[in-house]
Amino acid sequence: MTAPDLAALRDLLGPPGVLSAPADLERYLVDERRLYRGRAAAVLRPDSTHALATAVAWCHAHGVAMVPQGGNTGYCGGATPDESGQQVVISLERMTRVRRVDASAFALTVEAGATLASVQAAAHDAGLLFPLSMGSEGSAQIGGALSTNAGGLAVLRYGTARDLVLGLEVVLPDGRVWDGLRVLRKDNTGYDLKHCFIGAEGTLGIISAAVLKLFPAQSQRETAWLAVDDLAAACRVLAALRHRLGDAMTSFEYISGESLALVLANVPDTSAPQVVSPAHVLVEIAAGEGHGLRETFERALLALSDEGLVRDAVLAQNETQRRACWRLRETIPAAEKQLGGSVKHDVSVQIDRLPALERAARSAVLAHVPTARLSVYGHVGDGNLHFNVLAPADADPVPFKTAHAEAVSTLVHEAASVLDGSFSAEHGVGKLKRELLRDVEGPLAIELMRRLKQAFDPLGLMNPGKVLLPPDAP
C-alpha cells in the first residue's frame, strides 16, 4: 500500500482508526505463541459497525486482503498477517459497547471487541450469568471467541461458544452488513446463517456484534480437588458424579501429576492441597438458592470414596481456597512457557476413549523421544485433552521443538484419529493446522468448504491463507 492509500483510510476512519508506524504495529504482527510473525501495511481500528463496513468495502474495492483480529490470544496463527506487507489487520479492539442487556429474555447484545470478562461483568450487573470462561478472558474478545468457537472451562454444562449465540451481525467481505441480531430462541426460517461464521476464523466475514445467551446467576458454588489413580479413574468419577449431581456440574478438569509438578516448580506462590496422588481432578458445581449444594456434594464425594473411585477429596472452604485450586489448573500453560514452551496438542475423543487416547499418545511419543517430558491435562468433562510435550530437562527447548515437533504432533494426532477423534477440539485451525485439516477431513469435506469460501468471499480477500490451504498446495 502507498501513502495515499493510508491517507484515504485515515479520511474514512479518522487518525485513531489507522496505525502505520512500525512501533504501533508490532503487537498486532505476532501470534500468542510466537509461532508466526507477519508484516502489515496498516492496522485498521474501526469504532463502529458502520466504520468497519466502510473499511472493508474500501479494501474490497482496492483488492486489499484483510486479517481480522480480536484479542490475539489464539494458538494457531489465525489472526496473524502474512509476510508480504500488503495485508491490513482489522482490529476490533475499539468496538466494545454492550448495546443492550435484556434480562427478561436472558440475552445480551454486545460488539465483537468486548472482552469475555467485560461481558461476564455486564451479565453479573444484571443479576445474570454469561458462562463462557477461560484463562485469557481478560483479553480474549467475543468476536474472536465466536470465530474460533472457543470452548473454555464450562462446556460440560453450557456448551461451546456456538451454543451461546442467538444472533450475529456480520460485515461481509464486500462491506455489506448482514443483520442477524435477533433475540429468538426458535427460528426455522431457512439456513441458519450465523453458524457459517461461528468457527470460520474470520475467513467468511467479520463478526461485528452478537446476541449472547445469559443464564440465571448461580448463588451457590462448590469446588473440590480430588485425588485419582489415573485418567481412566477420572472418567469413572465423571460418570458417577453426573449421575448423582446432574446439571449442577459446570467443570470437570483433569490434571496429571506431571502437569501439577510443572506448576508447583515453576509458578510462584502455588501450593497444592495436601493430597498425594498420580493424578487429580478439579470439579466445580453450581446452583441457585435452596438446593443444599454443599451437603449434596459432600454426600456424593463420600460415596465415591466408599466405592474406591477417589483416593481423597478436599472441598474448598472459601473463595481463597477455590481460587488457589483453579490457579493450579489455569497456570499450567504458564509453567510450560517458563520452561521454553511445549509442542501443544488440542485433541478430543468421546469421553470413554480418553484413557485409550492418553495411553496411545504417551506410548508413541516416549518411544520416539524417551526423555521427553509430558504435560497432560484438560477439559475431560467434554472429552478434550491437552497432550503437550516438553524438551527433556537437560535439553534446549528451541532445537528440541525444531527437531521433534512435526513427528511428535503426527503421533499424537494419529492416536486421536484412530479413535475417531479431532485434532482441534477448541483452538481452531488457523495457519498451523491447515495440512491436517486437508488430510483428515478428506476431499469431499474440503470441496464443500471451498465452495462456501467462494460463495462468501469470491475474491479471497478475507483472512487469506487461514483454515484452507491454497488449491494448488502440495
Coordinates of C-alpha atoms in Angstrom, one line a residue:
M1 CA 0.0 0.0 0.0
T2 CA 1.1 3.5 -0.7
A3 CA 0.9 6.7 1.4
P4 CA -2.2 8.0 -0.5
D5 CA -3.9 4.7 0.3
L6 CA -3.3 5.2 4.0
A7 CA -4.4 8.8 3.7
A8 CA -7.6 7.7 2.2
L9 CA -8.2 5.2 5.0
R10 CA -7.5 7.9 7.6
D11 CA -10.1 10.1 5.9
L12 CA -12.6 7.3 6.3
L13 CA -11.7 6.1 9.8
G14 CA -10.0 9.1 11.4
P15 CA -6.4 9.2 12.7
P16 CA -7.0 6.8 15.7
G17 CA -8.5 4.3 13.3
V18 CA -5.3 3.7 11.2
L19 CA -2.0 2.7 12.6
S20 CA 1.1 2.5 10.4
A21 CA 4.2 3.4 12.4
P22 CA 6.3 0.2 13.0
A23 CA 6.3 0.6 16.7
D24 CA 2.5 0.9 16.8
L25 CA 2.1 -2.2 14.5
E26 CA 4.4 -4.6 16.4
R27 CA 1.9 -6.1 18.9
Y28 CA -0.5 -7.0 16.1
L29 CA 2.0 -8.8 14.0
V30 CA 3.0 -11.7 16.3
D31 CA 0.7 -14.5 17.5
E32 CA 0.3 -15.5 21.1
R33 CA 2.7 -18.5 20.9
R34 CA 5.2 -16.6 18.7
L35 CA 5.0 -19.2 16.0
Y36 CA 4.3 -16.7 13.3
R37 CA 5.4 -13.1 12.6
G38 CA 4.0 -11.1 9.8
R39 CA 4.0 -7.7 8.2
A40 CA 1.1 -5.4 7.5
A41 CA 0.6 -2.2 5.6
A42 CA -1.5 -0.9 8.4
V43 CA -3.8 -1.8 11.3
L44 CA -7.3 -0.5 10.9
R45 CA -9.3 0.1 14.1
P46 CA -12.9 0.9 13.4
D47 CA -15.0 2.1 16.3
S48 CA -18.5 1.1 15.0
T49 CA -20.1 -1.4 12.6
H50 CA -20.5 1.5 10.1
A51 CA -16.8 2.3 10.2
L52 CA -15.9 -1.4 10.0
A53 CA -18.2 -1.8 6.9
T54 CA -16.7 1.3 5.4
A55 CA -13.1 0.0 5.8
V56 CA -14.0 -3.5 4.5
A57 CA -15.8 -2.0 1.4
W58 CA -12.7 0.2 0.7
C59 CA -10.4 -2.8 1.0
H60 CA -12.6 -4.9 -1.2
A61 CA -12.8 -2.2 -3.9
H62 CA -9.0 -1.8 -3.9
G63 CA -8.1 -5.5 -3.7
V64 CA -6.5 -5.3 -0.2
A65 CA -6.5 -8.5 1.8
M66 CA -7.8 -8.2 5.4
V67 CA -6.9 -10.1 8.5
P68 CA -9.5 -9.8 11.3
Q69 CA -8.0 -9.7 14.8
G70 CA -9.6 -9.9 18.2
G71 CA -7.6 -10.2 21.4
N72 CA -4.8 -12.0 19.5
T73 CA -4.8 -14.8 22.1
G74 CA -5.2 -17.7 19.6
Y75 CA -2.9 -20.7 19.5
C76 CA -2.9 -21.4 15.7
G77 CA -1.8 -18.2 14.0
G78 CA -5.3 -17.4 12.7
A79 CA -5.1 -13.7 13.3
T80 CA -1.5 -13.0 12.1
P81 CA -0.9 -11.4 8.7
D82 CA 1.5 -12.9 6.2
E83 CA 5.0 -11.6 5.4
S84 CA 4.1 -9.7 2.2
G85 CA 3.4 -6.4 4.0
Q86 CA 0.4 -5.9 1.7
Q87 CA -2.4 -7.1 4.0
V88 CA -4.1 -4.9 6.6
V89 CA -5.0 -6.1 10.1
I90 CA -8.5 -5.1 11.1
S91 CA -8.6 -4.9 14.9
L92 CA -12.0 -4.9 16.7
E93 CA -10.5 -3.5 19.9
R94 CA -12.4 -0.2 19.8
M95 CA -15.8 -1.8 19.3
T96 CA -16.6 -2.7 22.9
R97 CA -20.1 -1.4 23.6
V98 CA -22.7 -3.5 25.3
R99 CA -25.6 -2.4 23.2
R100 CA -28.4 -4.0 25.3
V101 CA -29.0 -6.3 28.2
D102 CA -32.4 -7.9 28.1
A103 CA -32.8 -9.5 31.5
S104 CA -36.4 -10.8 30.7
A105 CA -35.1 -12.6 27.6
F106 CA -31.9 -13.7 29.2
A107 CA -29.9 -12.1 26.4
L108 CA -27.2 -9.5 25.9
T109 CA -26.2 -7.7 22.7
V110 CA -22.5 -6.7 22.5
E111 CA -20.0 -5.6 20.0
A112 CA -17.3 -8.0 19.0
G113 CA -14.4 -6.2 20.6
A114 CA -15.7 -6.6 24.1
T115 CA -13.6 -8.9 26.2
L116 CA -15.2 -12.0 27.7
A117 CA -14.5 -10.6 31.2
S118 CA -16.4 -7.4 30.4
V119 CA -19.4 -9.4 29.1
Q120 CA -19.4 -11.5 32.2
A121 CA -19.4 -8.3 34.3
A122 CA -22.3 -6.8 32.3
A123 CA -24.3 -10.0 32.9
H124 CA -23.4 -10.0 36.5
D125 CA -24.5 -6.4 36.9
A126 CA -27.9 -7.6 35.6
G127 CA -28.1 -10.4 38.1
L128 CA -27.4 -13.0 35.4
L129 CA -24.5 -15.2 34.1
F130 CA -22.5 -15.4 30.9
P131 CA -20.8 -18.7 31.3
L132 CA -18.0 -18.7 28.7
S133 CA -14.8 -18.6 30.7
M134 CA -11.1 -19.3 30.0
G135 CA -7.7 -18.2 31.3
S136 CA -7.4 -15.5 28.7
E137 CA -10.9 -14.0 29.3
G138 CA -9.4 -10.6 30.3
S139 CA -8.0 -10.1 26.8
A140 CA -9.8 -12.5 24.6
Q141 CA -12.7 -10.8 22.7
I142 CA -16.1 -12.0 21.9
G143 CA -15.6 -11.8 18.2
G144 CA -12.5 -14.0 18.3
A145 CA -14.1 -16.4 20.7
L146 CA -17.0 -16.9 18.4
S147 CA -14.8 -17.0 15.3
T148 CA -12.9 -19.9 16.8
N149 CA -15.9 -21.5 18.5
A150 CA -14.0 -21.3 21.8
G151 CA -14.6 -23.9 24.5
G152 CA -13.3 -23.0 27.9
L153 CA -14.0 -24.2 31.4
A154 CA -17.8 -24.7 31.4
V155 CA -18.5 -26.6 28.2
L156 CA -19.7 -29.6 30.3
R157 CA -22.8 -27.6 31.3
Y158 CA -23.2 -24.8 28.9
G159 CA -21.6 -25.9 25.6
T160 CA -19.1 -24.2 23.4
A161 CA -19.3 -20.6 22.1
R162 CA -21.6 -21.8 19.3
D163 CA -24.2 -22.9 21.9
L164 CA -24.2 -19.5 23.5
V165 CA -25.2 -17.4 20.4
L166 CA -28.8 -16.3 19.5
G167 CA -27.8 -13.9 16.7
L168 CA -25.0 -12.2 14.9
E169 CA -24.2 -9.1 13.0
V170 CA -21.5 -9.7 10.3
V171 CA -19.7 -7.5 7.9
L172 CA -19.3 -9.5 4.7
P173 CA -16.1 -9.4 2.6
D174 CA -17.6 -6.7 0.2
G175 CA -18.6 -4.4 3.1
R176 CA -22.3 -5.2 3.2
V177 CA -23.7 -5.8 6.7
W178 CA -25.8 -8.9 7.4
D179 CA -28.0 -8.1 10.4
G180 CA -28.9 -11.3 12.2
L181 CA -29.2 -9.7 15.7
R182 CA -32.4 -11.5 16.6
V183 CA -33.3 -12.4 20.2
L184 CA -35.1 -15.6 19.2
R185 CA -34.8 -19.0 20.8
K186 CA -36.7 -20.7 18.0
D187 CA -36.3 -19.6 14.4
N188 CA -36.6 -22.1 11.5
T189 CA -36.6 -19.7 8.6
G190 CA -34.2 -21.3 6.1
Y191 CA -30.4 -21.8 6.6
D192 CA -29.1 -20.7 10.0
L193 CA -26.5 -18.3 8.6
K194 CA -24.9 -17.4 11.9
H195 CA -23.4 -20.8 12.1
C196 CA -21.5 -20.2 8.9
F197 CA -19.4 -17.5 10.7
I198 CA -19.0 -19.2 14.1
G199 CA -15.8 -21.2 13.9
A200 CA -14.9 -19.9 10.5
E201 CA -12.0 -17.9 11.9
G202 CA -12.8 -14.7 10.0
T203 CA -12.4 -16.3 6.6
L204 CA -16.0 -15.6 5.5
G205 CA -16.7 -12.3 7.1
I206 CA -16.1 -10.2 10.3
I207 CA -18.4 -10.7 13.2
S208 CA -19.2 -7.2 14.4
A209 CA -21.8 -7.9 17.2
A210 CA -23.6 -10.8 18.8
V211 CA -26.7 -11.6 20.8
L212 CA -25.5 -13.9 23.6
K213 CA -27.5 -16.2 25.8
L214 CA -27.5 -15.5 29.5
F215 CA -28.4 -17.8 32.4
P216 CA -29.6 -17.4 35.9
A217 CA -26.9 -16.4 38.4
Q218 CA -25.6 -19.3 40.4
S219 CA -25.6 -18.1 44.0
Q220 CA -24.1 -21.4 45.3
R221 CA -20.8 -22.8 44.1
E222 CA -18.7 -25.6 45.4
T223 CA -15.2 -26.7 44.3
A224 CA -13.4 -29.9 45.1
W225 CA -9.9 -31.2 44.4
L226 CA -9.9 -35.0 44.0
A227 CA -7.1 -37.5 44.0
V228 CA -7.5 -40.3 41.5
D229 CA -5.3 -43.1 40.2
D230 CA -5.2 -42.1 36.5
L231 CA -7.3 -40.7 33.6
A232 CA -9.4 -43.9 33.5
A233 CA -10.4 -43.4 37.1
A234 CA -11.2 -39.7 36.4
C235 CA -13.6 -40.8 33.6
R236 CA -15.3 -43.1 36.0
V237 CA -15.6 -40.4 38.6
L238 CA -17.1 -38.1 36.0
A239 CA -19.8 -40.6 35.1
A240 CA -20.6 -41.3 38.7
L241 CA -20.9 -37.5 39.6
R242 CA -23.0 -36.7 36.6
H243 CA -25.5 -39.4 37.7
R244 CA -25.6 -38.0 41.3
L245 CA -25.4 -34.3 40.5
G246 CA -26.9 -33.9 37.0
D247 CA -26.6 -30.4 35.5
A248 CA -25.2 -28.9 38.7
M249 CA -21.8 -29.8 37.4
T250 CA -20.1 -27.0 35.5
S251 CA -16.5 -28.0 35.2
F252 CA -14.5 -31.2 35.4
E253 CA -10.8 -30.7 34.8
Y254 CA -8.1 -33.4 34.7
I255 CA -4.6 -32.5 35.9
S256 CA -1.9 -35.2 35.6
G257 CA 0.8 -35.4 38.3
E258 CA 3.3 -34.3 35.7
S259 CA 1.4 -31.1 34.9
L260 CA 0.9 -30.3 38.6
A261 CA 4.6 -30.8 39.2
L262 CA 5.4 -28.3 36.5
V263 CA 3.2 -25.7 38.1
L264 CA 4.5 -26.2 41.6
A265 CA 8.1 -26.0 40.4
N266 CA 7.7 -23.0 38.1
V267 CA 4.8 -20.8 39.1
P268 CA 5.5 -18.7 42.2
D269 CA 3.1 -18.8 45.1
T270 CA 1.4 -22.0 44.2
S271 CA 0.7 -24.9 46.5
A272 CA -1.5 -28.0 46.1
P273 CA -3.9 -29.5 48.6
Q274 CA -2.2 -32.0 50.8
V275 CA -3.1 -34.9 48.7
V276 CA -0.5 -37.3 47.3
S277 CA -1.7 -38.9 44.0
P278 CA -0.5 -39.6 40.5
A279 CA -3.5 -37.7 39.0
H280 CA -6.0 -35.1 40.1
V281 CA -9.4 -33.8 39.2
L282 CA -10.8 -30.3 39.8
V283 CA -14.6 -30.4 40.0
E284 CA -16.9 -27.4 40.3
I285 CA -20.7 -27.4 40.7
A286 CA -23.2 -24.6 41.0
A287 CA -26.9 -24.0 41.6
G288 CA -29.3 -21.4 42.8
E289 CA -30.7 -20.9 46.3
G290 CA -32.4 -23.7 48.2
H291 CA -30.5 -26.6 46.7
G292 CA -28.4 -27.6 49.7
L293 CA -25.5 -27.8 47.3
R294 CA -22.7 -28.4 49.8
E295 CA -24.4 -31.2 51.6
T296 CA -25.3 -32.9 48.3
F297 CA -21.7 -32.6 47.1
E298 CA -20.3 -33.9 50.3
R299 CA -22.6 -37.0 50.1
A300 CA -21.5 -37.6 46.5
L301 CA -17.8 -37.4 47.3
L302 CA -18.2 -39.7 50.3
A303 CA -20.0 -42.2 48.2
L304 CA -17.1 -42.1 45.6
S305 CA -14.6 -42.6 48.4
D306 CA -16.6 -45.6 49.7
E307 CA -16.7 -47.1 46.3
G308 CA -12.9 -46.7 45.8
L309 CA -13.2 -44.3 42.9
V310 CA -11.2 -41.5 44.6
R311 CA -8.2 -41.7 46.8
D312 CA -9.0 -38.5 48.7
A313 CA -11.0 -35.3 48.3
V314 CA -10.6 -31.7 49.5
L315 CA -13.6 -29.4 49.4
A316 CA -12.7 -25.7 49.2
Q317 CA -13.8 -23.9 52.4
N318 CA -13.8 -20.4 51.0
E319 CA -13.1 -18.3 47.9
T320 CA -9.4 -18.1 48.6
Q321 CA -9.1 -21.9 48.5
R322 CA -11.2 -22.1 45.5
R323 CA -9.1 -19.6 43.6
A324 CA -5.9 -21.5 44.7
C325 CA -7.3 -24.7 43.2
W326 CA -8.2 -23.0 39.9
R327 CA -4.8 -21.3 39.7
L328 CA -3.1 -24.7 39.7
R329 CA -5.2 -25.6 36.6
E330 CA -5.0 -22.3 34.8
T331 CA -1.3 -21.7 35.1
I332 CA -0.2 -25.0 33.5
P333 CA 0.4 -23.2 30.2
A334 CA 2.4 -20.5 32.0
A335 CA 4.5 -23.2 33.7
E336 CA 5.2 -24.8 30.3
K337 CA 6.1 -21.4 28.8
Q338 CA 8.5 -20.8 31.7
L339 CA 10.4 -23.9 30.6
G340 CA 10.6 -22.8 27.0
G341 CA 7.2 -23.9 25.8
S342 CA 5.8 -27.1 24.6
V343 CA 4.7 -28.9 21.5
K344 CA 0.9 -28.4 22.1
H345 CA -1.9 -30.6 21.1
D346 CA -5.6 -29.9 21.5
V347 CA -7.3 -33.3 20.8
S348 CA -10.7 -34.7 21.6
V349 CA -12.4 -38.1 21.5
Q350 CA -15.6 -39.4 23.0
I351 CA -15.2 -39.4 26.8
D352 CA -14.9 -43.2 27.3
R353 CA -12.0 -43.3 24.8
L354 CA -9.9 -40.7 26.6
P355 CA -7.8 -43.3 28.6
A356 CA -7.0 -45.1 25.3
L357 CA -6.0 -41.8 23.7
E358 CA -3.7 -40.9 26.6
R359 CA -2.1 -44.4 26.6
A360 CA -1.5 -44.5 22.8
A361 CA -0.2 -41.0 22.6
R362 CA 2.1 -41.5 25.6
S363 CA 3.5 -44.7 24.3
A364 CA 4.1 -43.4 20.8
V365 CA 5.7 -40.1 21.9
L366 CA 8.0 -41.7 24.5
A367 CA 9.1 -44.4 22.0
H368 CA 10.1 -41.5 19.7
V369 CA 11.8 -39.4 22.5
P370 CA 12.2 -41.4 25.7
T371 CA 13.4 -38.5 27.7
A372 CA 10.6 -36.0 26.7
R373 CA 8.5 -34.5 29.5
L374 CA 4.8 -34.7 29.2
S375 CA 2.1 -32.4 30.4
V376 CA -1.4 -34.0 30.1
Y377 CA -4.4 -32.1 31.3
G378 CA -7.7 -30.8 30.0
H379 CA -11.5 -30.5 30.0
V380 CA -12.2 -34.1 30.5
G381 CA -15.9 -33.4 31.0
D382 CA -16.2 -32.7 27.3
G383 CA -13.6 -35.1 26.0
N384 CA -10.9 -32.5 25.4
L385 CA -7.3 -33.4 26.3
H386 CA -4.3 -31.2 26.1
F387 CA -1.4 -33.5 25.5
N388 CA 1.7 -31.3 25.5
V389 CA 5.3 -32.4 25.0
L390 CA 8.3 -30.6 26.5
A391 CA 12.0 -30.9 26.0
P392 CA 14.0 -33.1 28.4
A393 CA 15.1 -31.3 31.5
D394 CA 18.7 -31.1 30.2
A395 CA 17.9 -30.1 26.6
D396 CA 17.4 -26.7 25.0
P397 CA 13.7 -26.4 24.1
V398 CA 14.2 -24.5 20.9
P399 CA 16.2 -27.1 19.0
F400 CA 14.1 -29.8 20.6
K401 CA 10.9 -28.4 19.1
T402 CA 12.6 -27.8 15.8
A403 CA 13.8 -31.4 15.6
H404 CA 10.8 -33.2 17.0
A405 CA 7.6 -31.1 16.8
E406 CA 6.4 -32.4 13.5
A407 CA 7.0 -36.0 14.3
V408 CA 5.5 -35.7 17.8
S409 CA 2.4 -34.0 16.6
T410 CA 1.9 -36.6 13.9
L411 CA 2.0 -39.3 16.6
V412 CA -0.5 -37.5 18.9
H413 CA -2.9 -36.7 16.1
E414 CA -2.8 -40.2 14.7
A415 CA -3.7 -41.5 18.1
A416 CA -6.7 -39.3 18.1
S417 CA -7.7 -40.1 14.6
V418 CA -7.6 -43.9 15.2
L419 CA -10.1 -43.3 17.9
D420 CA -12.3 -41.2 15.6
G421 CA -11.4 -38.0 17.4
S422 CA -10.5 -34.5 16.5
F423 CA -7.1 -32.8 16.1
S424 CA -8.6 -29.4 17.1
A425 CA -11.1 -29.5 19.9
E426 CA -11.2 -25.8 20.8
H427 CA -8.3 -23.9 19.3
G428 CA -9.3 -23.9 15.7
V429 CA -7.2 -24.4 12.5
G430 CA -5.7 -21.1 11.6
K431 CA -2.4 -21.4 9.7
L432 CA -0.9 -24.0 11.9
K433 CA -3.2 -26.9 11.1
R434 CA -4.3 -26.4 7.5
E435 CA -2.4 -29.5 6.3
L436 CA -4.0 -31.6 9.0
L437 CA -7.5 -30.3 8.0
R438 CA -6.9 -31.3 4.4
D439 CA -5.5 -34.7 5.2
V440 CA -8.0 -35.7 7.9
E441 CA -11.3 -34.3 6.6
G442 CA -11.0 -35.8 3.1
P443 CA -11.6 -34.4 -0.4
L444 CA -15.4 -34.0 -0.2
A445 CA -15.4 -32.0 3.1
I446 CA -12.6 -29.8 1.7
E447 CA -14.6 -29.3 -1.5
L448 CA -17.6 -28.2 0.4
M449 CA -15.6 -25.8 2.5
R450 CA -14.0 -24.3 -0.6
R451 CA -17.4 -23.8 -2.2
L452 CA -18.6 -22.0 1.0
K453 CA -15.5 -19.8 0.9
Q454 CA -16.0 -19.0 -2.8
A455 CA -19.7 -18.1 -2.2
F456 CA -18.9 -15.6 0.6
D457 CA -15.5 -14.4 -0.5
P458 CA -15.0 -14.8 -4.2
L459 CA -12.0 -12.5 -4.3
G460 CA -10.3 -14.3 -1.5
L461 CA -9.6 -11.2 0.5
M462 CA -10.9 -12.2 3.9
N463 CA -8.2 -13.7 6.1
P464 CA -6.5 -15.5 3.2
G465 CA -4.2 -18.5 3.9
K466 CA -6.1 -19.4 7.1
V467 CA -8.1 -22.7 7.6
L468 CA -7.9 -23.8 3.9
L469 CA -4.7 -24.4 2.0
P470 CA -4.4 -22.8 -1.5
P471 CA -6.0 -25.1 -4.1
D472 CA -2.6 -25.8 -5.7
A473 CA -0.8 -26.6 -2.4
P474 CA 1.2 -29.9 -2.4

